Amino acid sequence: MNMAYRWFLGLKFRDSVPHHSTICWNRKHRFKDSNIFQDIFDEIVLQAMNHKMVGGRVLFTDSTHLKANASKHKFTREEVEVETREYIEELNKAIEEDRVAHGKKAFKGKESSE
């Protein structure tokens, strides 16, 4: 077993380690109608704030829910031909148009050795 995990739980080297499903089982059955996990989380956040580890002013979350479309049996094979020189010219043109639109000087890129 991982020694850091044992240390975190306060276990000695020869102490038995809880089964990996213990927390899940407790959450689903023993503490089903309890706020204990929310209270523990809130206490950890409070301690982190008291130690200036987090500010607690801004919260960023990502909760995008999309149906997975990752079947390895459904795909379209396409061959795309890209000419490097044309692609670079297209990028340079887009950069130049953006610079003009924002009132900036013309971009002086590297001269081609061809």
Backbone as JSON, one array per atom type, in Angstrom:
{
  "sequence": "MNMAYRWFLGLKFRDSVPHHSTICWNRKHRFKDSNIFQDIFDEIVLQAMNHKMVGGRVLFTDSTHLKANASKHKFTREEVEVETREYIEELNKAIEEDRVAHGKKAFKGKESSE",
  "N": [[0.83, -1.2, 0.0], [0.32, 2.31, -0.52], [2.43, 4.45, 1.17], [2.0, 7.16, 1.79], [-0.76, 7.33, 1.71], [-1.42, 5.69, 3.87], [-0.26, 7.2, 5.92], [-1.82, 9.54, 5.72], [-4.29, 8.56, 6.54], [-3.67, 7.97, 9.11], [-2.68, 5.49, 9.77], [-0.75, 2.75, 11.04], [2.15, 0.87, 9.95], [1.52, -1.9, 10.0], [-1.22, -1.9, 10.33], [-4.52, -2.68, 9.13], [-5.81, -1.77, 5.95], [-8.61, 0.17, 4.92], [-11.15, -1.25, 2.82], [-11.36, -0.5, -0.66], [-13.92, 0.22, -1.44], [-15.22, 1.23, 0.73], [-15.72, 4.01, 1.37], [-17.46, 4.72, -0.7], [-19.59, 2.91, -0.22], [-20.38, 3.78, 2.34], [-21.22, 6.37, 1.7], [-23.41, 5.87, 0.0], [-25.11, 4.28, 1.61], [-24.81, 4.25, 4.59], [-24.54, 7.02, 5.24], [-26.58, 8.15, 3.81], [-28.83, 9.93, 4.1], [-27.62, 12.23, 5.07], [-25.59, 15.14, 5.69], [-22.9, 14.87, 5.93], [-20.68, 14.51, 4.16], [-20.7, 16.87, 2.68], [-20.3, 18.65, 4.77], [-17.72, 17.92, 5.59], [-16.27, 18.55, 3.25], [-16.76, 21.35, 3.17], [-15.44, 22.12, 5.53], [-12.78, 21.47, 4.89], [-12.31, 23.27, 2.77], [-12.65, 25.67, 4.18], [-10.49, 25.51, 6.0], [-8.4, 25.59, 4.14], [-8.77, 28.15, 3.14], [-8.26, 29.64, 5.47], [-5.56, 29.17, 5.73], [-4.63, 30.58, 3.65], [-4.51, 29.28, 1.2], [-6.42, 29.14, -0.75], [-8.61, 31.58, -2.21], [-11.37, 31.8, -2.25], [-13.09, 33.48, -3.57], [-13.64, 33.35, -6.32], [-15.14, 31.05, -8.5], [-14.6, 28.49, -10.71], [-16.07, 26.37, -13.01], [-16.57, 23.43, -14.97], [-19.06, 22.21, -16.65], [-19.99, 20.92, -18.89], [-22.14, 18.94, -20.73], [-22.05, 16.42, -22.9], [-23.08, 14.04, -25.28], [-21.2, 11.17, -25.75], [-19.29, 10.48, -28.62], [-17.64, 8.32, -29.61], [-17.15, 5.95, -30.94], [-15.19, 3.34, -32.1], [-15.8, 2.0, -34.34], [-17.24, 3.53, -36.02], [-16.36, 5.74, -38.27], [-14.99, 8.16, -40.52], [-12.86, 7.91, -43.14], [-10.65, 10.13, -44.45], [-8.66, 11.62, -46.92], [-6.56, 14.25, -46.82], [-5.21, 16.75, -48.68], [-2.6, 18.88, -48.3], [-0.9, 21.7, -49.14], [2.06, 22.95, -48.14], [3.28, 25.46, -48.71], [1.15, 26.97, -49.8], [-0.54, 26.96, -47.6], [0.96, 28.38, -45.68], [1.09, 30.85, -46.99], [-1.63, 31.52, -46.95], [-2.03, 31.74, -44.18], [-0.3, 33.92, -43.62], [-1.59, 35.91, -45.11], [-4.0, 36.13, -43.69], [-3.01, 37.01, -41.24], [-1.96, 39.48, -42.03], [-4.3, 40.83, -42.86], [-5.63, 40.99, -40.41], [-3.87, 42.59, -38.96], [-4.02, 45.01, -40.42], [-6.7, 45.59, -40.02], [-6.64, 46.19, -37.33], [-5.11, 48.45, -37.24], [-2.32, 48.18, -37.25], [1.25, 48.01, -38.01], [2.62, 46.66, -41.06], [3.35, 43.18, -41.28], [6.53, 41.81, -41.16], [7.65, 39.04, -42.25], [9.79, 36.09, -42.3], [11.89, 35.79, -45.09], [11.41, 33.65, -47.86], [13.61, 30.96, -48.73], [13.52, 29.93, -51.21]],
  "CA": [[0.0, 0.0, 0.0], [1.01, 3.58, -0.58], [2.74, 4.93, 2.53], [1.37, 8.46, 1.99], [-2.18, 7.05, 2.0], [-1.45, 5.19, 5.25], [0.04, 8.34, 6.79], [-2.98, 10.42, 5.69], [-5.35, 7.94, 7.35], [-3.19, 7.76, 10.47], [-2.48, 4.06, 9.98], [0.62, 2.25, 11.21], [2.56, -0.01, 8.87], [0.86, -3.2, 10.08], [-2.68, -1.75, 10.39], [-5.21, -3.03, 7.89], [-6.29, -0.62, 5.18], [-10.01, 0.0, 4.56], [-11.43, -1.69, 1.45], [-11.52, 0.67, -1.53], [-15.33, 0.58, -1.63], [-15.8, 1.66, 2.01], [-16.26, 5.38, 1.29], [-18.62, 4.67, -1.59], [-20.67, 2.23, 0.48], [-20.86, 4.67, 3.39], [-21.93, 7.48, 1.07], [-24.69, 5.39, -0.54], [-25.97, 3.59, 2.58], [-24.73, 4.69, 5.98], [-24.74, 8.46, 5.37], [-27.47, 8.49, 2.7], [-29.65, 11.11, 4.41], [-26.79, 13.06, 5.93], [-24.78, 16.16, 5.02], [-21.55, 14.71, 6.45], [-19.66, 14.72, 3.15], [-20.69, 18.3, 2.39], [-19.69, 19.3, 5.93], [-16.27, 17.65, 5.51], [-15.76, 19.37, 2.15], [-16.79, 22.75, 3.6], [-14.38, 22.3, 6.53], [-11.49, 21.46, 4.18], [-12.21, 24.54, 2.05], [-12.46, 26.7, 5.2], [-9.1, 25.43, 6.46], [-7.54, 26.06, 3.05], [-8.89, 29.62, 3.11], [-7.57, 30.17, 6.66], [-4.12, 29.06, 5.49], [-4.39, 31.36, 2.44], [-4.24, 28.39, 0.06], [-7.43, 29.53, -1.73], [-9.23, 32.84, -1.86], [-12.79, 31.62, -2.04], [-13.85, 34.56, -4.2], [-14.01, 33.0, -7.68], [-15.34, 29.62, -8.71], [-14.65, 28.1, -12.11], [-16.51, 24.99, -13.18], [-16.82, 22.96, -16.32], [-20.14, 21.23, -16.51], [-20.52, 20.64, -20.21], [-22.63, 17.57, -20.86], [-22.19, 16.03, -24.29], [-23.13, 12.61, -25.51], [-19.95, 10.73, -26.34], [-19.34, 9.98, -29.98], [-16.27, 7.81, -29.67], [-17.15, 4.57, -31.41], [-14.06, 3.08, -33.0], [-16.33, 1.33, -35.51], [-17.88, 4.54, -36.87], [-15.47, 6.84, -38.6], [-14.85, 8.45, -41.94], [-11.46, 8.08, -43.5], [-10.49, 11.15, -45.48], [-7.28, 11.99, -47.22], [-6.54, 15.68, -47.02], [-3.96, 17.18, -49.3], [-2.27, 20.23, -47.86], [0.36, 22.22, -49.67], [2.63, 23.78, -47.08], [3.51, 26.84, -49.18], [-0.16, 27.63, -49.9], [-1.05, 27.12, -46.24], [1.72, 29.49, -45.07], [0.64, 32.08, -47.64], [-2.96, 31.8, -46.43], [-1.86, 32.24, -42.81], [0.29, 35.25, -43.68], [-2.62, 36.83, -45.59], [-4.93, 36.34, -42.58], [-2.3, 37.86, -40.26], [-1.87, 40.83, -42.59], [-5.63, 41.42, -42.8], [-5.92, 41.29, -39.0], [-3.04, 43.73, -38.55], [-4.58, 46.2, -41.05], [-7.98, 45.86, -39.35], [-6.37, 46.75, -36.0], [-4.25, 49.63, -37.38], [-0.92, 47.87, -36.93], [2.18, 48.02, -39.13], [2.69, 45.43, -41.84], [4.19, 42.13, -40.7], [7.69, 41.44, -41.97], [8.01, 37.68, -41.95], [11.04, 35.61, -42.87], [11.87, 35.61, -46.54], [11.59, 32.26, -48.26], [14.91, 30.74, -49.34], [13.29, 29.34, -52.53]],
  "C": [[0.87, 1.26, 0.0], [1.2, 4.14, 0.83], [2.1, 6.3, 2.81], [-0.11, 8.3, 2.34], [-2.32, 6.58, 3.44], [-1.23, 6.34, 6.23], [-1.18, 9.25, 6.89], [-4.11, 9.88, 6.56], [-4.94, 7.71, 8.79], [-2.97, 6.29, 10.8], [-1.0, 3.74, 10.18], [0.89, 1.24, 10.1], [1.79, -1.33, 8.86], [-0.67, -3.12, 10.2], [-3.32, -2.13, 9.06], [-5.77, -1.75, 7.25], [-7.76, -0.86, 4.82], [-10.15, -0.44, 3.1], [-11.74, -0.46, 0.6], [-12.98, 1.1, -1.7], [-15.98, 1.14, -0.35], [-16.43, 3.04, 1.93], [-17.5, 5.4, 0.43], [-19.82, 4.03, -0.87], [-21.26, 3.13, 1.56], [-21.68, 5.82, 2.81], [-23.32, 7.04, 0.61], [-25.64, 4.84, 0.52], [-25.96, 4.24, 3.96], [-25.05, 6.17, 6.16], [-25.67, 8.99, 4.28], [-28.25, 9.78, 2.94], [-28.91, 12.08, 5.32], [-26.02, 14.08, 5.07], [-23.3, 16.01, 5.39], [-20.47, 14.99, 5.4], [-19.57, 16.19, 2.75], [-20.03, 19.06, 3.53], [-18.16, 19.1, 5.93], [-15.64, 18.51, 4.43], [-15.69, 20.84, 2.56], [-15.68, 23.04, 4.6], [-13.0, 22.34, 5.87], [-11.28, 22.78, 3.45], [-11.95, 25.67, 3.04], [-11.02, 26.7, 5.72], [-8.13, 25.91, 5.39], [-7.59, 27.58, 2.95], [-8.15, 30.24, 4.29], [-6.06, 30.12, 6.51], [-3.71, 29.77, 4.2], [-3.97, 30.5, 1.25], [-5.23, 28.65, -1.08], [-8.07, 30.81, -1.25], [-10.71, 32.72, -1.57], [-13.65, 32.69, -2.67], [-14.37, 34.17, -5.59], [-14.12, 31.49, -7.8], [-15.45, 29.36, -10.2], [-15.1, 26.65, -12.17], [-16.65, 24.68, -14.66], [-17.88, 21.88, -16.21], [-20.81, 20.97, -17.85], [-20.93, 19.17, -20.28], [-22.88, 17.27, -22.34], [-22.25, 14.52, -24.38], [-21.84, 12.21, -26.24], [-20.2, 10.18, -27.74], [-17.96, 9.4, -30.29], [-16.21, 6.36, -30.14], [-15.99, 4.35, -32.37], [-14.51, 2.36, -34.27], [-17.02, 2.3, -36.48], [-16.89, 5.68, -37.1], [-15.45, 7.02, -40.1], [-13.38, 8.68, -42.22], [-11.4, 9.07, -44.66], [-9.01, 11.41, -45.68], [-7.3, 13.47, -47.58], [-5.17, 16.06, -47.56], [-3.71, 18.63, -48.92], [-0.91, 20.6, -48.44], [0.9, 23.22, -48.65], [2.76, 25.24, -47.52], [2.19, 27.6, -49.24], [-0.74, 27.9, -48.5], [-0.36, 28.3, -45.53], [1.29, 30.81, -45.67], [-0.74, 32.5, -47.13], [-2.9, 32.35, -45.01], [-1.31, 33.66, -42.8], [-0.73, 36.29, -44.15], [-3.6, 37.15, -44.46], [-4.3, 37.23, -41.51], [-2.26, 39.3, -40.74], [-3.22, 41.55, -42.54], [-5.99, 41.82, -41.38], [-5.13, 42.51, -38.54], [-3.59, 45.03, -39.13], [-5.88, 46.59, -40.34], [-7.78, 46.49, -37.97], [-5.39, 47.91, -36.04], [-2.79, 49.39, -37.02], [-0.07, 47.9, -38.19], [2.18, 46.66, -39.83], [3.67, 44.46, -41.19], [5.31, 41.79, -41.66], [8.16, 40.06, -41.55], [9.34, 37.3, -42.55], [10.88, 35.43, -44.36], [12.11, 34.16, -46.87], [12.92, 32.11, -48.96], [14.77, 30.12, -50.73], [13.18, 30.4, -53.57]]
}
